[in-house]
Coordinates of C-alpha atoms in Angstrom, one line a residue:
Chain A
M1 CA 88.9 279.8 249.7
T2 CA 85.2 279.8 249.4
D3 CA 85.5 276.0 248.8
T4 CA 87.1 275.5 252.2
A5 CA 84.4 277.7 253.9
V6 CA 81.6 275.6 252.5
R7 CA 83.2 272.6 253.5
S8 CA 83.9 273.5 257.2
A9 CA 80.3 274.8 257.3
D10 CA 79.3 271.5 256.2
R11 CA 81.3 269.9 259.0
A12 CA 80.0 272.2 261.5
Q13 CA 76.4 271.2 260.2
A14 CA 77.3 267.4 260.5
R15 CA 78.6 267.9 263.8
S16 CA 75.4 269.6 265.2
A17 CA 73.2 267.2 263.4
D18 CA 75.1 264.0 265.1
R19 CA 74.6 265.7 268.6
R20 CA 71.0 266.5 268.7
P21 CA 69.5 263.2 269.5
E22 CA 71.8 262.5 272.3
R23 CA 71.9 258.7 273.2
R24 CA 70.4 257.1 270.0
G25 CA 73.0 259.5 268.6
Q26 CA 75.9 257.8 270.1
A27 CA 74.7 254.5 268.5
A28 CA 74.3 256.0 265.3
V29 CA 77.7 257.6 265.3
W30 CA 79.3 254.1 265.7
R31 CA 77.4 252.6 263.1
K32 CA 78.4 255.2 260.9
R33 CA 81.9 254.7 261.6
A34 CA 81.6 250.9 261.1
E35 CA 80.0 251.5 257.9
I36 CA 82.8 254.0 256.9
A37 CA 85.3 251.5 258.0
L38 CA 83.8 248.7 255.9
F39 CA 83.7 250.4 252.7
V40 CA 86.9 251.9 252.8
T41 CA 89.1 249.1 254.3
P42 CA 89.6 246.8 251.5
A43 CA 90.8 249.8 249.2
L44 CA 93.1 250.7 251.9
A45 CA 94.4 247.3 252.9
L46 CA 95.4 246.8 249.0
L47 CA 97.1 250.2 249.0
V48 CA 98.8 249.2 252.2
A49 CA 100.1 245.6 251.0
F50 CA 101.2 246.8 247.4
V51 CA 101.9 250.4 247.3
V52 CA 103.1 251.5 250.9
V53 CA 104.9 248.5 252.0
P54 CA 106.8 248.0 248.7
I55 CA 107.9 251.7 248.7
A56 CA 108.8 251.7 252.3
T57 CA 110.9 248.5 251.4
A58 CA 112.5 250.4 248.3
V59 CA 113.6 253.0 250.9
Q60 CA 114.8 250.6 253.2
M61 CA 116.7 248.6 250.6
S62 CA 118.4 251.7 249.4
L63 CA 120.2 252.1 252.8
Y64 CA 121.6 248.3 252.7
R65 CA 124.0 246.4 250.7
W66 CA 121.5 243.4 250.1
K67 CA 121.5 240.7 247.4
G68 CA 117.9 239.7 247.8
F69 CA 118.2 237.0 250.5
G70 CA 118.2 236.8 254.2
P71 CA 117.8 239.9 256.3
M72 CA 119.2 243.2 255.5
V73 CA 122.0 243.6 258.0
D74 CA 124.7 245.3 256.0
F75 CA 123.8 249.0 256.6
V76 CA 125.7 251.5 254.4
G77 CA 123.9 254.5 255.0
L78 CA 123.8 256.8 251.8
R79 CA 126.5 255.1 250.1
N80 CA 124.2 253.6 247.4
Y81 CA 123.0 257.0 246.6
V82 CA 126.3 258.2 246.1
S83 CA 127.2 255.4 244.0
V84 CA 124.0 255.6 241.9
L85 CA 124.4 259.4 241.5
T86 CA 128.1 259.1 240.4
N87 CA 127.4 256.3 237.9
E88 CA 127.6 257.6 234.6
V89 CA 125.0 255.1 233.4
F90 CA 122.2 256.2 235.8
T91 CA 123.3 260.2 235.2
D92 CA 123.1 259.3 231.3
A93 CA 119.7 257.6 232.0
V94 CA 118.3 261.0 233.8
V95 CA 119.5 262.9 230.7
H96 CA 117.6 260.4 228.1
N97 CA 114.4 260.5 230.4
L98 CA 114.8 264.1 230.2
I99 CA 115.3 264.4 226.5
I100 CA 112.2 262.0 226.2
V101 CA 110.2 264.3 228.5
V102 CA 110.9 267.5 226.5
G103 CA 111.1 265.9 223.1
S104 CA 107.8 264.2 223.1
I105 CA 105.9 267.4 224.4
L106 CA 107.9 269.2 221.5
L107 CA 106.8 267.1 218.9
Q108 CA 103.6 265.8 220.1
L109 CA 102.1 269.2 221.0
P110 CA 102.3 270.9 217.5
L111 CA 101.7 267.9 215.7
G112 CA 98.8 266.8 218.0
L113 CA 97.3 270.1 217.7
A114 CA 97.5 270.4 214.0
I115 CA 96.0 267.1 213.6
A116 CA 93.2 268.0 216.1
L117 CA 92.4 271.3 214.5
L118 CA 92.3 269.3 211.2
L119 CA 89.7 266.7 212.4
N120 CA 87.8 269.2 214.2
R121 CA 85.8 270.3 211.1
K122 CA 83.0 268.8 208.9
M123 CA 84.8 266.4 206.7
W124 CA 84.1 263.1 205.0
G125 CA 85.2 260.2 207.1
Q126 CA 85.9 262.1 210.3
G127 CA 84.7 259.4 212.7
L128 CA 86.7 256.9 211.0
L129 CA 89.9 259.1 211.3
R130 CA 89.4 259.8 214.8
T131 CA 89.2 256.0 215.3
I132 CA 92.4 255.4 213.3
I133 CA 94.5 258.0 215.0
F134 CA 93.8 256.3 218.3
V135 CA 94.7 252.9 217.3
P136 CA 98.5 253.1 218.2
Y137 CA 97.6 254.5 221.7
V138 CA 95.5 251.2 222.4
L139 CA 98.2 248.7 221.3
A140 CA 100.5 247.5 224.0
E141 CA 103.9 249.2 223.9
V142 CA 105.4 245.9 223.7
I143 CA 103.4 244.8 220.4
A144 CA 104.3 248.2 218.9
G145 CA 107.8 247.9 220.2
V146 CA 108.2 244.5 218.4
V147 CA 106.4 245.6 214.8
W148 CA 108.8 248.8 215.0
F149 CA 111.9 246.8 215.8
Q150 CA 111.2 244.8 212.5
L151 CA 110.5 247.7 210.3
L152 CA 113.7 249.3 211.7
Q153 CA 115.9 246.2 211.0
P154 CA 119.3 247.3 209.4
Q155 CA 119.2 246.9 205.7
Y156 CA 116.3 244.2 205.5
G157 CA 113.8 246.4 207.2
V158 CA 111.3 248.2 205.5
I159 CA 112.3 251.4 206.6
D160 CA 116.0 251.1 205.2
T161 CA 114.6 249.5 202.1
M162 CA 112.3 252.7 201.4
L163 CA 115.2 255.1 202.3
A164 CA 117.3 253.1 199.4
A165 CA 114.6 253.4 197.2
V166 CA 115.0 257.3 197.3
G167 CA 118.8 256.9 197.3
L168 CA 119.4 257.1 201.0
Q169 CA 121.1 254.8 203.2
G170 CA 120.5 253.9 206.6
P171 CA 123.2 253.5 209.2
E172 CA 125.0 250.5 208.9
Q173 CA 124.1 249.1 212.2
G174 CA 120.4 250.3 211.9
F175 CA 118.9 253.2 213.5
L176 CA 118.5 251.4 216.8
G177 CA 121.8 249.9 216.6
T178 CA 123.9 253.2 216.4
P179 CA 124.5 255.0 219.6
E180 CA 124.0 258.6 218.0
Y181 CA 120.5 257.5 216.6
A182 CA 119.2 255.3 219.1
L183 CA 117.6 257.4 221.3
W184 CA 116.0 259.7 218.8
T185 CA 114.6 256.7 217.1
V186 CA 113.1 255.6 220.2
L187 CA 111.5 259.0 220.4
V188 CA 109.9 258.8 216.9
V189 CA 108.5 255.6 217.8
L190 CA 107.1 257.0 220.9
T191 CA 105.8 259.8 219.2
W192 CA 103.9 257.5 216.8
K193 CA 102.5 255.6 219.8
Y194 CA 101.2 258.4 221.8
L195 CA 100.4 261.1 219.5
G196 CA 96.7 259.6 219.1
L197 CA 96.0 260.6 223.0
A198 CA 97.2 264.0 222.4
V199 CA 94.8 264.4 219.5
I200 CA 91.9 262.8 221.2
L201 CA 92.3 264.9 224.3
F202 CA 92.7 268.2 222.1
L203 CA 89.5 267.2 220.2
A204 CA 87.6 266.6 223.2
G205 CA 88.8 270.2 224.3
L206 CA 87.9 271.8 221.1
Q207 CA 84.3 270.4 221.7
G208 CA 84.2 272.6 224.8
V209 CA 84.6 275.7 222.7
P210 CA 81.2 277.3 222.1
D211 CA 80.4 277.9 218.5
E212 CA 79.1 281.3 219.1
L213 CA 82.6 282.4 219.7
Y214 CA 83.6 281.3 216.2
E215 CA 80.6 282.8 214.6
A216 CA 81.5 286.1 216.6
A217 CA 84.8 286.0 215.2
Q218 CA 83.8 285.2 211.7
L219 CA 81.4 288.2 211.5
D220 CA 84.2 290.2 212.7
G221 CA 86.1 289.3 209.7
A222 CA 88.7 287.1 211.3
S223 CA 90.2 284.5 209.0
W224 CA 90.5 281.0 209.9
W225 CA 94.0 281.0 210.9
Q226 CA 93.3 284.1 213.4
V227 CA 90.5 282.2 215.0
Q228 CA 92.7 279.2 215.5
R229 CA 95.4 281.5 216.9
R230 CA 93.4 283.9 219.1
I231 CA 90.5 281.6 220.2
T232 CA 91.1 278.1 219.8
V233 CA 94.4 277.6 221.2
P234 CA 94.1 279.8 224.2
L235 CA 90.9 278.3 225.1
L236 CA 92.7 274.8 224.5
G237 CA 95.1 276.0 227.1
P238 CA 94.0 273.8 230.2
T239 CA 93.7 270.7 228.0
M240 CA 97.2 271.1 226.7
R241 CA 98.6 271.7 230.2
T242 CA 96.9 268.7 231.8
W243 CA 98.0 266.6 228.5
G244 CA 101.7 267.8 229.2
F245 CA 101.6 266.8 232.8
L246 CA 100.5 263.3 231.9
S247 CA 102.8 263.1 229.1
M248 CA 105.9 264.0 231.3
I249 CA 104.8 261.5 234.0
G250 CA 104.7 258.9 231.4
S251 CA 108.1 259.8 229.9
L252 CA 109.8 259.7 233.2
Q253 CA 108.7 256.1 234.0
L254 CA 109.6 254.9 230.5
F255 CA 110.4 251.2 230.3
D256 CA 108.4 248.8 228.0
M257 CA 109.4 250.4 224.6
V258 CA 112.9 250.9 225.2
W259 CA 113.4 247.4 226.8
I260 CA 112.0 246.0 223.5
L261 CA 113.6 248.1 221.1
T262 CA 117.0 248.5 222.5
G263 CA 117.4 247.0 225.9
G264 CA 119.0 250.0 226.9
G265 CA 121.7 249.9 224.6
P266 CA 123.7 250.0 222.2
A267 CA 126.3 251.2 224.8
N268 CA 123.8 252.6 227.2
A269 CA 122.7 255.1 224.6
T270 CA 119.0 254.6 225.6
T271 CA 119.2 253.4 229.0
T272 CA 116.3 255.1 231.2
M273 CA 116.0 255.2 235.0
A274 CA 113.5 252.4 234.8
T275 CA 115.6 250.2 232.7
F276 CA 118.7 251.0 234.8
L277 CA 116.7 249.9 238.1
V278 CA 115.2 247.0 236.5
N279 CA 118.9 245.8 235.3
E280 CA 120.5 246.3 238.6
G281 CA 117.6 244.6 240.6
T282 CA 117.1 241.5 238.6
K283 CA 119.9 240.8 236.3
R284 CA 122.8 241.8 238.8
Q285 CA 121.0 241.5 242.3
N286 CA 122.1 244.9 243.3
F287 CA 118.9 245.5 245.2
G288 CA 120.5 248.3 247.3
I289 CA 121.4 250.2 244.2
A290 CA 118.0 249.4 242.6
G291 CA 116.3 250.9 245.8
A292 CA 118.2 254.0 245.6
A293 CA 117.7 254.5 242.0
S294 CA 113.9 254.0 242.7
V295 CA 114.0 256.5 245.2
V296 CA 115.8 259.0 243.1
L297 CA 113.4 258.4 240.2
F298 CA 110.7 259.0 242.4
V299 CA 112.3 262.5 243.8
I300 CA 112.8 263.7 240.5
A301 CA 109.2 262.6 239.3
L302 CA 108.0 264.6 242.4
V303 CA 110.3 267.6 242.0
L304 CA 109.3 267.9 238.4
A305 CA 105.3 267.4 239.0
L306 CA 105.2 270.0 241.8
A307 CA 107.3 272.5 239.7
Y308 CA 104.8 271.7 236.7
Q309 CA 101.9 272.1 239.1
K310 CA 103.4 275.3 240.5
F311 CA 104.5 277.3 237.2
I312 CA 102.1 275.5 234.7
L313 CA 99.0 274.0 235.9
S314 CA 98.5 277.0 238.6
R315 CA 97.7 279.3 235.6
D316 CA 94.4 277.3 235.0
S317 CA 93.2 278.2 238.7
K318 CA 94.3 281.9 238.3
E319 CA 92.5 282.3 234.9
G320 CA 89.5 280.9 236.7
G321 CA 88.1 279.6 233.4
R322 CA 86.1 276.8 234.9
Chain B
M1 CA 98.7 278.9 204.4
S2 CA 96.5 281.6 203.1
A3 CA 95.0 279.5 200.6
T4 CA 93.7 277.5 203.4
T5 CA 92.5 280.3 205.3
T6 CA 90.1 281.8 202.6
A7 CA 89.0 278.4 201.3
T8 CA 87.7 277.4 204.8
R9 CA 86.7 280.8 206.2
S10 CA 83.1 280.6 205.3
G11 CA 82.7 276.7 205.9
R12 CA 83.6 276.0 209.6
K13 CA 81.4 273.3 211.3
R14 CA 78.1 274.2 209.4
S15 CA 78.7 273.8 205.7
F16 CA 79.7 270.3 204.0
S17 CA 82.6 272.2 202.6
G18 CA 85.5 270.4 204.4
G19 CA 86.4 269.2 200.9
N20 CA 89.4 271.3 200.8
P21 CA 91.9 268.9 198.9
L22 CA 94.8 269.7 201.0
V23 CA 93.1 268.8 204.2
Y24 CA 92.0 265.4 202.6
A25 CA 95.9 264.9 201.6
I26 CA 97.1 265.5 205.0
A27 CA 94.6 263.2 206.5
L28 CA 95.6 260.6 204.3
V29 CA 99.3 261.2 205.2
V30 CA 98.4 260.9 209.0
V31 CA 96.2 257.9 208.4
A32 CA 99.2 256.2 206.1
V33 CA 101.7 256.9 208.9
T34 CA 99.4 256.0 211.6
L35 CA 98.4 252.6 210.3
G36 CA 101.2 251.8 208.0
P37 CA 103.2 250.0 210.4
V38 CA 100.3 248.0 211.8
L39 CA 99.1 246.9 208.3
Y40 CA 102.9 246.1 207.4
G41 CA 102.7 243.5 210.3
V42 CA 99.3 242.2 209.2
L43 CA 100.5 241.7 205.7
G44 CA 103.6 240.4 206.5
G45 CA 102.0 237.8 208.4
F46 CA 100.7 236.4 204.9
R47 CA 104.1 236.3 203.4
T48 CA 107.2 234.0 203.5
N49 CA 110.2 235.0 205.0
A50 CA 111.7 234.7 201.7
Q51 CA 109.5 237.3 200.3
L52 CA 110.1 239.4 203.0
A53 CA 113.6 239.3 202.5
E54 CA 113.6 239.6 198.7
D55 CA 111.5 242.7 198.6
P56 CA 110.6 244.0 202.0
A57 CA 108.1 246.6 200.9
G58 CA 106.2 244.3 198.7
L59 CA 102.6 242.7 199.1
P60 CA 102.1 239.0 199.6
S61 CA 102.3 237.0 196.6
P62 CA 101.3 234.1 196.8
W63 CA 99.1 234.7 200.3
V64 CA 100.3 232.3 202.9
W65 CA 98.1 231.3 205.7
S66 CA 100.6 229.1 207.3
N67 CA 102.0 231.5 209.8
Y68 CA 98.6 232.6 211.0
A69 CA 97.5 228.8 211.3
G70 CA 100.7 228.0 213.0
V71 CA 100.1 230.6 215.7
L72 CA 96.5 229.3 216.1
S73 CA 97.2 225.5 216.1
P74 CA 95.7 224.1 219.3
D75 CA 99.1 223.3 220.7
S76 CA 100.5 227.0 220.2
P77 CA 101.4 228.7 223.4
F78 CA 99.3 231.7 222.1
W79 CA 96.2 230.2 223.9
G80 CA 97.8 229.9 227.1
Y81 CA 99.1 233.5 227.0
F82 CA 95.6 234.6 225.9
L83 CA 94.1 232.8 228.7
N84 CA 96.6 234.5 231.3
S85 CA 96.0 237.8 230.0
S86 CA 92.3 237.6 230.2
V87 CA 92.1 236.3 233.5
I88 CA 94.4 238.7 234.9
A89 CA 92.9 241.7 233.0
V90 CA 89.3 240.2 234.5
L91 CA 90.8 240.0 238.0
T92 CA 92.4 243.4 238.1
T93 CA 89.2 244.9 236.7
A94 CA 87.0 243.3 239.2
V95 CA 89.1 244.2 242.1
V96 CA 89.4 247.9 241.1
V97 CA 85.9 248.5 240.3
V98 CA 84.5 246.8 243.5
F99 CA 87.1 248.2 246.0
G100 CA 86.9 251.6 243.8
I101 CA 83.2 252.2 244.3
M102 CA 83.2 250.9 247.9
A103 CA 86.0 253.6 248.8
A104 CA 84.4 256.2 246.7
Y105 CA 80.8 255.9 248.3
P106 CA 81.7 257.2 251.9
L107 CA 84.1 259.8 250.4
A108 CA 81.6 261.1 248.2
R109 CA 78.3 260.7 250.4
Y110 CA 79.2 260.8 254.1
R111 CA 80.0 263.6 256.3
F112 CA 82.8 262.7 258.8
K113 CA 85.7 264.1 260.4
G114 CA 89.1 263.4 258.0
R115 CA 87.1 262.8 255.0
E116 CA 89.1 265.0 252.9
A117 CA 92.3 263.7 254.5
L118 CA 91.1 260.3 253.6
F119 CA 90.6 261.4 250.0
M120 CA 94.2 262.9 249.9
V121 CA 95.5 259.4 250.7
F122 CA 94.2 258.2 247.3
V123 CA 95.4 261.5 245.6
I124 CA 98.7 261.1 247.1
G125 CA 98.7 257.5 245.8
L126 CA 98.5 259.0 242.2
L127 CA 102.1 260.2 242.5
F128 CA 103.6 256.7 243.0
P129 CA 103.9 254.8 240.0
A130 CA 104.4 251.1 239.9
T131 CA 108.0 251.6 238.4
V132 CA 109.4 253.0 241.6
A133 CA 108.1 249.9 243.5
I134 CA 108.8 247.4 241.0
I135 CA 111.8 245.6 242.7
P136 CA 110.3 245.5 246.3
L137 CA 107.0 244.4 244.7
F138 CA 108.9 241.6 242.8
I139 CA 110.7 240.5 246.3
L140 CA 107.6 241.0 248.2
I141 CA 105.0 239.0 246.2
T142 CA 107.5 236.0 245.5
Q143 CA 109.1 235.6 248.9
N144 CA 106.8 237.2 251.4
Y145 CA 103.5 236.8 250.0
Q146 CA 104.1 233.7 248.3
M147 CA 102.2 234.8 245.2
G148 CA 105.0 234.6 242.4
N149 CA 104.1 233.2 239.1
T150 CA 100.2 233.4 239.9
W151 CA 97.3 235.3 238.4
W152 CA 96.5 237.1 241.6
G153 CA 100.1 237.9 242.1
V154 CA 99.9 240.3 239.2
A155 CA 96.3 241.2 239.5
L156 CA 96.2 242.5 243.1
P157 CA 99.4 244.9 242.6
Q158 CA 98.0 246.2 239.3
A159 CA 94.4 246.8 241.0
A160 CA 96.3 248.5 244.1
F161 CA 98.1 250.9 241.6
A162 CA 95.1 251.6 239.5
L163 CA 92.8 252.3 242.7
P164 CA 93.9 255.9 243.2
M165 CA 92.9 256.9 239.8
T166 CA 89.7 255.0 240.0
V167 CA 88.7 256.7 243.2
V168 CA 89.6 260.2 242.0
I169 CA 87.3 259.4 238.9
L170 CA 84.5 258.0 240.9
R171 CA 83.9 260.2 243.5
P172 CA 82.9 263.2 241.8
F173 CA 80.7 261.1 239.6
L174 CA 78.9 259.9 242.9
Q175 CA 78.9 263.0 244.4
A176 CA 76.9 264.5 241.4
L177 CA 74.1 262.2 242.0
P178 CA 71.0 264.2 243.4
T179 CA 70.7 264.2 247.1
E180 CA 67.0 264.1 246.5
L181 CA 67.5 260.5 245.8
E182 CA 69.2 259.6 249.0
E183 CA 66.4 261.7 251.1
A184 CA 63.8 259.9 249.2
A185 CA 65.6 256.5 250.1
Q186 CA 65.6 257.4 253.6
L187 CA 62.1 258.2 254.0
D188 CA 61.1 255.0 252.4
G189 CA 63.5 253.4 255.3
A190 CA 66.3 252.5 253.5
S191 CA 69.7 252.7 255.4
R192 CA 72.8 254.1 253.9
I193 CA 73.9 250.7 252.9
G194 CA 70.5 249.8 251.4
F195 CA 70.9 253.2 249.4
F196 CA 74.2 252.0 248.2
W197 CA 73.4 248.4 247.1
R198 CA 69.7 249.4 245.7
I199 CA 70.2 253.0 244.2
L200 CA 73.7 254.2 243.8
L201 CA 75.2 251.0 242.4
P202 CA 72.7 250.5 239.4
L203 CA 72.9 254.7 238.8
S204 CA 76.7 254.5 238.9
G205 CA 77.0 251.8 236.0
P206 CA 78.6 254.4 233.5
G207 CA 81.0 255.4 235.9
M208 CA 82.0 252.0 236.8
V209 CA 82.3 250.9 233.3
T210 CA 84.7 253.9 232.5
V211 CA 87.1 253.0 235.1
G212 CA 86.7 249.3 234.7
V213 CA 87.7 249.6 230.8
L214 CA 90.9 251.6 231.8
A215 CA 91.6 249.2 234.3
F216 CA 91.1 246.5 231.7
V217 CA 93.2 248.0 229.1
G218 CA 96.0 248.9 231.4
S219 CA 96.3 245.4 232.6
W220 CA 95.8 243.7 229.3
N221 CA 98.9 245.9 228.0
A222 CA 100.9 245.7 231.0
Y223 CA 104.4 244.4 230.7
L224 CA 107.0 245.5 233.5
L225 CA 105.3 243.6 236.2
P226 CA 104.4 240.3 234.6
L227 CA 107.9 240.4 233.2
L228 CA 109.3 240.3 236.8
L229 CA 106.4 237.9 238.0
L230 CA 105.5 235.3 235.5
Q231 CA 107.5 232.6 233.9
G232 CA 106.8 229.6 231.6
D233 CA 103.4 228.8 231.2
M234 CA 101.8 231.8 233.3
R235 CA 103.3 234.3 230.8
T236 CA 100.7 237.0 229.5
L237 CA 100.5 238.0 225.5
P238 CA 102.7 241.0 225.8
L239 CA 105.5 238.7 227.3
G240 CA 104.6 236.1 225.0
V241 CA 104.9 238.3 222.0
A242 CA 108.5 239.9 223.0
D243 CA 109.8 236.3 223.9
F244 CA 108.4 234.9 220.7
S245 CA 110.2 237.8 218.6
S246 CA 113.4 237.3 220.6
E247 CA 113.3 233.4 220.2
H248 CA 112.3 233.3 216.5
S249 CA 114.2 236.3 215.4
A250 CA 114.9 234.7 212.1
D251 CA 111.4 233.8 211.5
T252 CA 110.1 237.5 210.7
A253 CA 106.9 236.3 209.1
G254 CA 106.1 234.2 212.1
V255 CA 106.8 237.3 214.4
F256 CA 104.3 239.5 212.6
A257 CA 101.8 236.7 212.6
F258 CA 102.1 236.2 216.2
T259 CA 102.3 240.0 216.9
T260 CA 99.3 240.6 214.6
L261 CA 96.9 238.0 216.4
A262 CA 98.0 239.5 219.8
M263 CA 97.0 243.0 219.0
I264 CA 93.5 241.7 217.8
P265 CA 92.1 241.3 221.1
A266 CA 92.9 244.8 222.3
L267 CA 91.7 246.4 218.9
V268 CA 88.3 244.6 219.4
F269 CA 88.1 245.6 222.6
F270 CA 88.9 249.2 222.0
L271 CA 86.4 249.5 219.1
A272 CA 83.6 248.2 221.2
M273 CA 84.4 250.3 224.3
Q274 CA 85.8 253.4 222.3
K275 CA 83.5 256.0 223.9
R276 CA 84.2 254.8 227.5
I277 CA 87.8 254.7 226.9
V278 CA 87.8 258.3 225.5
N279 CA 85.4 259.5 228.2
G280 CA 87.5 257.9 231.0
L281 CA 90.7 259.8 229.7
Q282 CA 89.0 263.1 229.4
G283 CA 87.7 262.6 232.8
A284 CA 91.1 261.8 234.0
V285 CA 92.3 265.0 232.3
K286 CA 89.7 267.2 233.7
G287 CA 89.6 265.7 237.2

C-alpha cells in the first residue's frame, strides 16, 4: 500500500520536475527517453529473440502437426493437447515430477535443517565442513550423474558390493534398472546433489537470527532443543519457504540427471515432462506433441508457482518480519 | 536427544565447547556421504579396470597413472571440450553482465512512466524456464538464426534466460547506491551517462561479479541446450563426459578419470569464488 503511494508521489514529482523548464525541458525529455532506450534495448532484444519468440513458437507448434521442416500448415487445433494429456507416458511423467517435487522437499528440508543447525555452532573445521557440503551442488548434474551411474552398476558397482558385504543383495537389474526402484534412486541422488544448497541457504538465514534472542532464551532456562524449536525454526521460516519454491521449480524442470541415469527408463518408470518433450521433439520429430507438452509443463509450473505464492509465500508478507 | 540438550546448552556460539563427540560423529557421516562418491571417482581413475572388477570398494594398488595421462594427452578430445566450455561460459557471462547492468541502470536510477511495467517484463521472464522453449529454440537457432553448432548459438540463449535473474538482483543493488553520489556528479557537470561510466560501473563491481559468477557456473554446467545444439568438435565438457561414459562403458576406470578431470575446473572456480556464489544465491532467495 504505502509502497505504491510513495511510487506515485515519486512519479508526480518527476512529472512536475520535467515540466518546469518548458522548452529546454522538451529536449531533455527526449534525450532521457533516448538514453533509456539505449540502455534497455540490448537486453530486451535478447529476450525477444531467445525467450519470447521461442515460447510463442512453442505455442504455435502445439496447434499444428509438423515434422520440423517447411511451413506449418497442418492445423490440428487442440488435438496435440488431447493426445499429450491422454498419453499414459506423459501423465505418468507428470506424476513422476510431482513425486520428485514432494520427495525432494520432504527429504531435504529436515536433513538440511538438521545439518544447518549442526554446523551453526562453534566447532573445529566448521569452515571446511561448509565448503565440503556445498561441493555436490557445484558439480554439473551430468558429472554427478555419470559418477552415480557407475556407483549404482548392478553387481559390480560399489553400492551393490557394500550391500553384499552386510549380507544384502541389490536388485538383479540394479537400482536404476528396476522399475520399482528407479525413480526413488533418482530421488536419492538428487538429494545428495542438492542438499548442500538447502544447508547453505539455511545457514545464511540462521546468521540473521540475533544472538540476543538465544541469550535471552538461555537466561530463561530454555533447553537447546526448545531454542531450536521455538526460536530458530520459526525465524528461518521465510528462508525455508523461498528455498522450497526454488526446489519446486527445479524439480518440475528435471532433465539432466534423469537423462544420464536412466534416460527415462526402464519402461518409462522415470520419464519426466522434460525428458518426454525432448524425446518427442528430437528423436521422433513430433514437434506438435513436443510443443503441447511444453505448454502443459509451463502451465503446471505456473499454477503451482502461483499456488505456492498464494498459500505459502504470502505468509511472509503477512507476518511482516522484514 | 536429551544428552545433546544438556551438553550444549551452555556452549552456544561463545565457548569452544562444540566438542560434543556426537556432533563430530554426525559431521563425519555427512562428510563421508557428501564426498564419498566424488573421492571414489577420483581414486577409481587411479585403478585399472581389473582392479575395479575384482574389488570395487578397494583402494588403488598399485596406483596407475595411465587413465589420467590418456585423458590429458595432447590428442585427447578433452582439451577441445574444455575450450568450448570455457569460451561459451565467458561469452555468456560477458553478455549477461553487460546487458544486465545496462538494463538495470535506468530501471534503478531513472524516473519515467512505465518503469515498473518494464521491470515486470524481467520479473515475468523469471517464470519461463529454458526447458519450456527448448525445442523451438533448437529449431530457431539451427534453421532461422543459422547459429547451430556455434559458440554464440549456445551463449546467447543462455544469456537471455539468465538475464531476468540478473536484472532482478542488480536493480536493488544499484538502487542502494546513495543519491548524493549522483547529485554530486551532476553538480560537477556529469551527464547521466557519464555518471554511469565513471561512478556507477566502478561501484557496482561486487554486484556484477556475483551475477557474473552465477551465469558462469550455470553455463559451465549446462547440458540440455548444448545437447541439442552442439555436435562433434563443438561439444562442451558435460556433453563430452556423458558421451565418453556411454561410448567407453566397459572402461570404468577411464570414465572415472575423465569425469574427475572434468569436475576439477568447476571445483577450482567454486573454491575461488565461494563467497560470491553463496552471496548470489542468498541474494536470489532474499530478492
